[in-house]
Short mmCIF file of C-alpha atoms in Angstrom, two decimals:
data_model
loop_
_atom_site.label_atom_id
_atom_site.label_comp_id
_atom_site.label_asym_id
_atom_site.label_seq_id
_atom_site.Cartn_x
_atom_site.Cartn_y
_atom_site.Cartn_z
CA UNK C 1 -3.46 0.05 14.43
CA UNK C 2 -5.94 2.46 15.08
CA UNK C 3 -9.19 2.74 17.23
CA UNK C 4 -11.20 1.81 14.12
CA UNK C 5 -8.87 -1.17 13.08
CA UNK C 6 -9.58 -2.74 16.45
CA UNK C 7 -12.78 -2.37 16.53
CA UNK C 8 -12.66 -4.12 12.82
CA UNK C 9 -10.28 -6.80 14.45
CA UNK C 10 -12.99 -7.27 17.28
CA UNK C 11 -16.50 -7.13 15.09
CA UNK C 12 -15.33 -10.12 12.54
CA UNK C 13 -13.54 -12.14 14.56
CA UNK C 14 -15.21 -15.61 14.13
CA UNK C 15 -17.53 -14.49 11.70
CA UNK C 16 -16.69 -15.80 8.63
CA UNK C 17 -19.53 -18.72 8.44
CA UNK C 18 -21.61 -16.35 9.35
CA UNK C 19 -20.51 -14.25 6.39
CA UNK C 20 -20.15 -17.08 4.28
CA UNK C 21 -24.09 -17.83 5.05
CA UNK C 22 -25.49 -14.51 4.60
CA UNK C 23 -23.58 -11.44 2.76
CA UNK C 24 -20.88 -13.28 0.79
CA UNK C 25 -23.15 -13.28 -1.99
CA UNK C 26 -24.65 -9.80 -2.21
CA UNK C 27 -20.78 -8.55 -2.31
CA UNK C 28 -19.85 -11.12 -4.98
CA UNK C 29 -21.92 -9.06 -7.47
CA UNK C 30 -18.94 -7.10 -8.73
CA UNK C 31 -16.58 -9.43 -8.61
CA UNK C 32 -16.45 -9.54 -12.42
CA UNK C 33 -16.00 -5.93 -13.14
CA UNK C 34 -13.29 -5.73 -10.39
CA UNK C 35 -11.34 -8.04 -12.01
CA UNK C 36 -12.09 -6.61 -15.17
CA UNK C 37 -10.86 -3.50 -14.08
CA UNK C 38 -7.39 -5.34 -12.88
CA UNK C 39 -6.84 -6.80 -15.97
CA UNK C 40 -7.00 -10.13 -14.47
CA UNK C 41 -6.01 -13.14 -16.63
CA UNK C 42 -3.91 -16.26 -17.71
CA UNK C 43 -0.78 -15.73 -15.94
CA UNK C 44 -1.92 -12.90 -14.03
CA UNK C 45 0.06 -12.46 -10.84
CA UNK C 46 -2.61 -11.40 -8.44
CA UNK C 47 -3.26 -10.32 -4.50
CA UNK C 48 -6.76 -10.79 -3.62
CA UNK C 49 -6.57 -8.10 -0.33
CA UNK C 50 -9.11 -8.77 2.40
CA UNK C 51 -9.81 -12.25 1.04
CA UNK C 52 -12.97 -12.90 2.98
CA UNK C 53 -14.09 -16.38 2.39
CA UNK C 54 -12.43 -16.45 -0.94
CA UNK C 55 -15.29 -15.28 -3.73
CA UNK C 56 -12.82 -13.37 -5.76
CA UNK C 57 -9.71 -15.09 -5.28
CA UNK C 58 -12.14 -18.61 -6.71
CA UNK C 59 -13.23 -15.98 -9.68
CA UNK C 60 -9.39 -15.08 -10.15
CA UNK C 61 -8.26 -18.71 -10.48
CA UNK C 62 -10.80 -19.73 -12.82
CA UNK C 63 -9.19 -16.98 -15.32
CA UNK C 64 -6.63 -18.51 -15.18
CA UNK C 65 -4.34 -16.13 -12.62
CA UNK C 66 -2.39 -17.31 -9.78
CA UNK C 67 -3.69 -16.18 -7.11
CA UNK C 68 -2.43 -14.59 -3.49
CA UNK C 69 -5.14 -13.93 -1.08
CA UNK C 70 -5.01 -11.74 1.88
CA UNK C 71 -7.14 -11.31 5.08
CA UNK C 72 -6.57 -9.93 8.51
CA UNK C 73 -9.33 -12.80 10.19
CA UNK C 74 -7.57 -15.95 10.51
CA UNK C 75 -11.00 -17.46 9.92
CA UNK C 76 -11.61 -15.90 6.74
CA UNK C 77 -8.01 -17.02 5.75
CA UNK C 78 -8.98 -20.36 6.82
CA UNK C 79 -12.31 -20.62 4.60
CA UNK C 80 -10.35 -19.18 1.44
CA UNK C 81 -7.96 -21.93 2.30
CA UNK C 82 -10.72 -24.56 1.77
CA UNK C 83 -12.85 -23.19 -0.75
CA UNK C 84 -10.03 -22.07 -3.32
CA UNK C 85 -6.85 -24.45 -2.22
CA UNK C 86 -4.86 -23.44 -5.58
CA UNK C 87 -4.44 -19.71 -3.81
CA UNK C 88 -1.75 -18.84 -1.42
CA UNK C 89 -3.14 -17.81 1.70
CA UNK C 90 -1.75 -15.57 4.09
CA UNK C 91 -2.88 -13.31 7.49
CA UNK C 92 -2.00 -9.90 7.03
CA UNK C 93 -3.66 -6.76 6.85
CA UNK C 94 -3.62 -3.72 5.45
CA UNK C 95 -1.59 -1.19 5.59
CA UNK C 96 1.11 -3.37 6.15
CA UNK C 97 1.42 -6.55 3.86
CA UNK C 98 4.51 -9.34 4.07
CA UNK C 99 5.47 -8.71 0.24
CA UNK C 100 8.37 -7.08 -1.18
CA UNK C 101 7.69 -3.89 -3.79
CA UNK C 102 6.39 -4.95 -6.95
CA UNK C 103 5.47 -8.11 -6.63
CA UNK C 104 2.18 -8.61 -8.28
CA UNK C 105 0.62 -7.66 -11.79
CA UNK C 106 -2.55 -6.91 -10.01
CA UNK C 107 -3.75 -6.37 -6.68
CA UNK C 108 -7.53 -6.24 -5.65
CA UNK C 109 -9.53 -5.64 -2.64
CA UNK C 110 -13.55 -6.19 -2.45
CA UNK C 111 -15.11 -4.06 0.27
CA UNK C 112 -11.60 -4.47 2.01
CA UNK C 113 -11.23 -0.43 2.19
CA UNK C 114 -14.57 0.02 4.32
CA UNK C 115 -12.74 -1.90 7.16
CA UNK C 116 -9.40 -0.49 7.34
CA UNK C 117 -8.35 2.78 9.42
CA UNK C 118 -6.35 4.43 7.15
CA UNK C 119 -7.91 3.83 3.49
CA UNK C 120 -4.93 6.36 1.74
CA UNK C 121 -2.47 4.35 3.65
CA UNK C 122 -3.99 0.87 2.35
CA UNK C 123 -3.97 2.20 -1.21
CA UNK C 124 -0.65 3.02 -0.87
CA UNK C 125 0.58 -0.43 0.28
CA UNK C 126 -1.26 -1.44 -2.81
CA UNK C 127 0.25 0.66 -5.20
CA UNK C 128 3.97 -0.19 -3.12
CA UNK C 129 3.37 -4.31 -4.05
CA UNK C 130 2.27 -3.56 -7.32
CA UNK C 131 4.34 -3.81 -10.29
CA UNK C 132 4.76 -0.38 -12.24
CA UNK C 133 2.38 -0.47 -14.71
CA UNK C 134 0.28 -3.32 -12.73
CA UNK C 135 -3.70 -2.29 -11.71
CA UNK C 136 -4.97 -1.93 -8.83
CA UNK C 137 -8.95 -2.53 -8.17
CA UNK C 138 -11.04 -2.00 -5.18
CA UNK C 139 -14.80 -1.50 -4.36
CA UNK C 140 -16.90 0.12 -1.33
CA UNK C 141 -19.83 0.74 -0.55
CA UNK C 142 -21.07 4.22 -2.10
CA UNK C 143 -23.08 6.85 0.58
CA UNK C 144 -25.39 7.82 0.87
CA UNK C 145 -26.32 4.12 0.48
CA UNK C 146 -28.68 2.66 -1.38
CA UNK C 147 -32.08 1.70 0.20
CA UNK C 148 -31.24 -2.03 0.25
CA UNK C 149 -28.20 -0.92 2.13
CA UNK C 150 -30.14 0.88 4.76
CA UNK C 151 -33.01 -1.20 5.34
CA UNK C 152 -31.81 -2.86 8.43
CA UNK C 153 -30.33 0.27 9.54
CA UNK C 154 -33.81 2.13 9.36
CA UNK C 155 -35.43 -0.70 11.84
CA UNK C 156 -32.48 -0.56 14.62
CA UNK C 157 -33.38 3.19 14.64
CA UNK C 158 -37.12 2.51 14.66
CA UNK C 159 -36.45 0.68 17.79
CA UNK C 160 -34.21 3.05 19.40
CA UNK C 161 -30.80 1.45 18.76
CA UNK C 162 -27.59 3.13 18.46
CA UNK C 163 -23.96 2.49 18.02
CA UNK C 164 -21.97 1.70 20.65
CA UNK C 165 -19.74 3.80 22.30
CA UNK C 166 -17.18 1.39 22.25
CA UNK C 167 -17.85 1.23 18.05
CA UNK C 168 -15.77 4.54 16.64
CA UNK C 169 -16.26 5.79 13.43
CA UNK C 170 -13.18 6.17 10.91
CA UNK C 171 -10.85 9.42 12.21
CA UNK C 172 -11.78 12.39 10.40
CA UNK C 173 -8.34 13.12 9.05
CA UNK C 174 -8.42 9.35 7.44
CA UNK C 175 -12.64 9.64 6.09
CA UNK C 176 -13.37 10.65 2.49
CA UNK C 177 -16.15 11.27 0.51
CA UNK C 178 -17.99 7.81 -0.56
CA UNK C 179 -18.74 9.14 -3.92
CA UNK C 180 -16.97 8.68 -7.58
CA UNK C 181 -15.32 11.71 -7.37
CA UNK C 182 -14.08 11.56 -4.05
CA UNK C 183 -13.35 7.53 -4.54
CA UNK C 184 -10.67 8.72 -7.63
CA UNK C 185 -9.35 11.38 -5.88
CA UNK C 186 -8.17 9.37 -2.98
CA UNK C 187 -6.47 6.86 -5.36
CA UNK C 188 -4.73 10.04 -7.26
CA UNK C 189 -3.94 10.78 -3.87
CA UNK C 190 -1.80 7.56 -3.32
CA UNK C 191 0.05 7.79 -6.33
CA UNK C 192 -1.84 5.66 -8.63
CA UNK C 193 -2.03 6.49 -12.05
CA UNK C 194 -5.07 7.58 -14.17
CA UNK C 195 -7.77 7.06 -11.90
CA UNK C 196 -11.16 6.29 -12.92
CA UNK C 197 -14.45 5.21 -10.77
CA UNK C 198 -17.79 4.35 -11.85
CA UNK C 199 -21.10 3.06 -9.59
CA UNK C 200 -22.16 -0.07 -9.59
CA UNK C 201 -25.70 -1.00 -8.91
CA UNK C 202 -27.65 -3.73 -8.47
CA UNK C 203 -30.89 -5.40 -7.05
CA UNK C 204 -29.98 -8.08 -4.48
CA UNK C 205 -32.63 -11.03 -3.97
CA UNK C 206 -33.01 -12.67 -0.82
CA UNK C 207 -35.26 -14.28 1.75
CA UNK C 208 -36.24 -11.87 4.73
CA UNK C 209 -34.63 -14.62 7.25
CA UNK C 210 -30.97 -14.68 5.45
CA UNK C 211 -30.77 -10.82 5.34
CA UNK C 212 -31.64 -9.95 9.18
CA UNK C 213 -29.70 -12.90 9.99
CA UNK C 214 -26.46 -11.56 9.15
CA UNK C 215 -27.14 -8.42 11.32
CA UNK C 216 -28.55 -10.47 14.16
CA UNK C 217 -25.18 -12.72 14.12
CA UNK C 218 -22.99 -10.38 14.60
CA UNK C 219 -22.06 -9.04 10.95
CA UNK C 220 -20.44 -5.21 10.12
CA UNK C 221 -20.84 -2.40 11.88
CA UNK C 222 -24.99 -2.70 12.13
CA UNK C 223 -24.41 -5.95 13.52
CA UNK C 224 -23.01 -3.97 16.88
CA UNK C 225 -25.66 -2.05 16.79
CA UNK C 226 -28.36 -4.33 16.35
CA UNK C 227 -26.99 -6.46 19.49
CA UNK C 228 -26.51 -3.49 21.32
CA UNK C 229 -29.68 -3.83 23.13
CA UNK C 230 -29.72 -7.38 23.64
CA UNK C 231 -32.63 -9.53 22.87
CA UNK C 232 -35.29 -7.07 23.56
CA UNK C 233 -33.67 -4.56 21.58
CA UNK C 234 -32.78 -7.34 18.81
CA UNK C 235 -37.07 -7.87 18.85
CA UNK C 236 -38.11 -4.60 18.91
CA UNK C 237 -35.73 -3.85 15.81
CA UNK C 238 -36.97 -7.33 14.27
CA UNK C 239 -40.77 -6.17 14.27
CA UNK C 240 -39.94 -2.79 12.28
CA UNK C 241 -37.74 -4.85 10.44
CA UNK C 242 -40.62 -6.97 9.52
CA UNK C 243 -42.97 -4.07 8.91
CA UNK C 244 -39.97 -2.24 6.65
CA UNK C 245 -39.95 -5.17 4.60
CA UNK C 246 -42.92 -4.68 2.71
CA UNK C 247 -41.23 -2.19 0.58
CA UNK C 248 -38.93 -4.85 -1.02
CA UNK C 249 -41.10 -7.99 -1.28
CA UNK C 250 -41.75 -9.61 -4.24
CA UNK C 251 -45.20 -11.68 -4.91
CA UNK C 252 -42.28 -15.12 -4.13
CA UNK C 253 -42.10 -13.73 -0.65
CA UNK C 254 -38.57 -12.50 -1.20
CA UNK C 255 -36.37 -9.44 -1.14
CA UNK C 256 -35.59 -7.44 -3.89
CA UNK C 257 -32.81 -4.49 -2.48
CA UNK C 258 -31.26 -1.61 -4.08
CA UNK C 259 -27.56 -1.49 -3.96
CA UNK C 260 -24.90 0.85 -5.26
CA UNK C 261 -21.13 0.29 -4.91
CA UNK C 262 -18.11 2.22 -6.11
CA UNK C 263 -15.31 0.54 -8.17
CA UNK C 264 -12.52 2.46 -9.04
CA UNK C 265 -9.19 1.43 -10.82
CA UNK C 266 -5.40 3.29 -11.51
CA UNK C 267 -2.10 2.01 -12.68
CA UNK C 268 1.00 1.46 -9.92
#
């Protein structure tokens, strides 16, 4: 594994109620259109990569697929376990998965790419366990990011907060550019076949409490950072948070933030 992929181990380690009460939602929203894009159906034979808490693989089963689900948190294996019991289950992570070449019609990972070392190397393993002709699907995160995507981001800053040293950022020899164009190309790049990727936005809606609580709780990357200056730092960022938020209200009292994710699809 590399730096980054233990880092990745470390940040979501026991985190998946806290996923499960905050983000799981905001990164169900293309859930549909990945699966779309996978051509996932009756029958379908599918790996749902970086399973989380099990949003897609419960979205694969009710069309009918049987499902495999993947994750390298043996909590987030565990919740998948109990919300979707019909899928198979299994820890592993990527770029190194327990199934033989060409096993599945379709393999799919939401938001699984942003936390792996070597993204090129994941697709890869993808495209390996793939049946030729079979899709693959995954999303991330576009960036710049959208200013839902930031908000939290622009308070830790506000408050002087910065990532910790012990937090590295993906190697330069394994980064890529988190647009469409640069999305396809690294999917040409691992042999997959006719590569396409589109944006996908979206306005997220949420109370003020359930988005900084993800952060505060340990979530991603700008968890880290927001508990990187302990509770004084997590109060200072929480008052700019609170100031920041008036962009986004609504007249309900809730959050209305801009998203934008990239979805791109090829053929094993």
């Amino acid at each position: 594994m590399t730096p980054f992929d233990h880092a990745e181990r470390r940040i979501w380690s026991g985190r998946a109620e806290a996923y499960a009460d905050t983000y799981a939602r905001l990164c169900a929203h293309p859930v549909p259109a990945l699966l779309d894009a996978a051509e996932v159906g009756p029958g379908t034979r599918v790996l749902d990569v970086g399973c989380g808490t099990g949003t897609v693989s419960a979205a694969a089963v009710a069309r009918g697929a049987s499902v495999y689900a993947a994750d390298a948190d043996p909590g987030m294996v565990a919740a998948t376990r109990r919300n979707v019991p019909s899928a198979t289950a299994h820890i592993a992570r990527l770029p190194e998965l327990p199934y033989e070449d060409d096993t599945f019609d379709a393999a799919v990972g939401n938001f699984v790419l942003n936390h792996v070392g070597r993204p090129l190397a994941a697709l890869a393993e993808l495209r390996r366990i793939t049946r030729p002709g079979g899709r693959v699907a995954v999303t991330i995160w576009r960036s710049p990011g959208a200013p839902g995507q930031t908000l939290i981001g622009r308070a830790a800053r506000t408050a002087g907060l910065t990532r910790p040293t012990w937090l590295p950022a993906l190697a330069p020899q394994d980064d890529f550019p988190r647009t469409p164009e640069g999305f396809a190309a690294l999917l040409d790049a691992a042999g997959l076949l006719g590569a396409e990727c589109s944006e996908v936005a979206w306005e997220h809606r949420c109370a003020p409490d359930i988005w900084w609580a993800g952060a505060e709780r340990g979530i991603g990357a700008i968890g880290q950072v927001l508990n990187s200056g302990g509770a004084e730092g997590i109060a200072a960022a929480r008052r700019a948070y609170d100031g920041l938020c008036t962009e986004f209200r609504t007249r309900d009292g809730l959050l209305v933030l801009p998203h934008v994710a990239l979805l791109a699809a090829g053929a094993a």
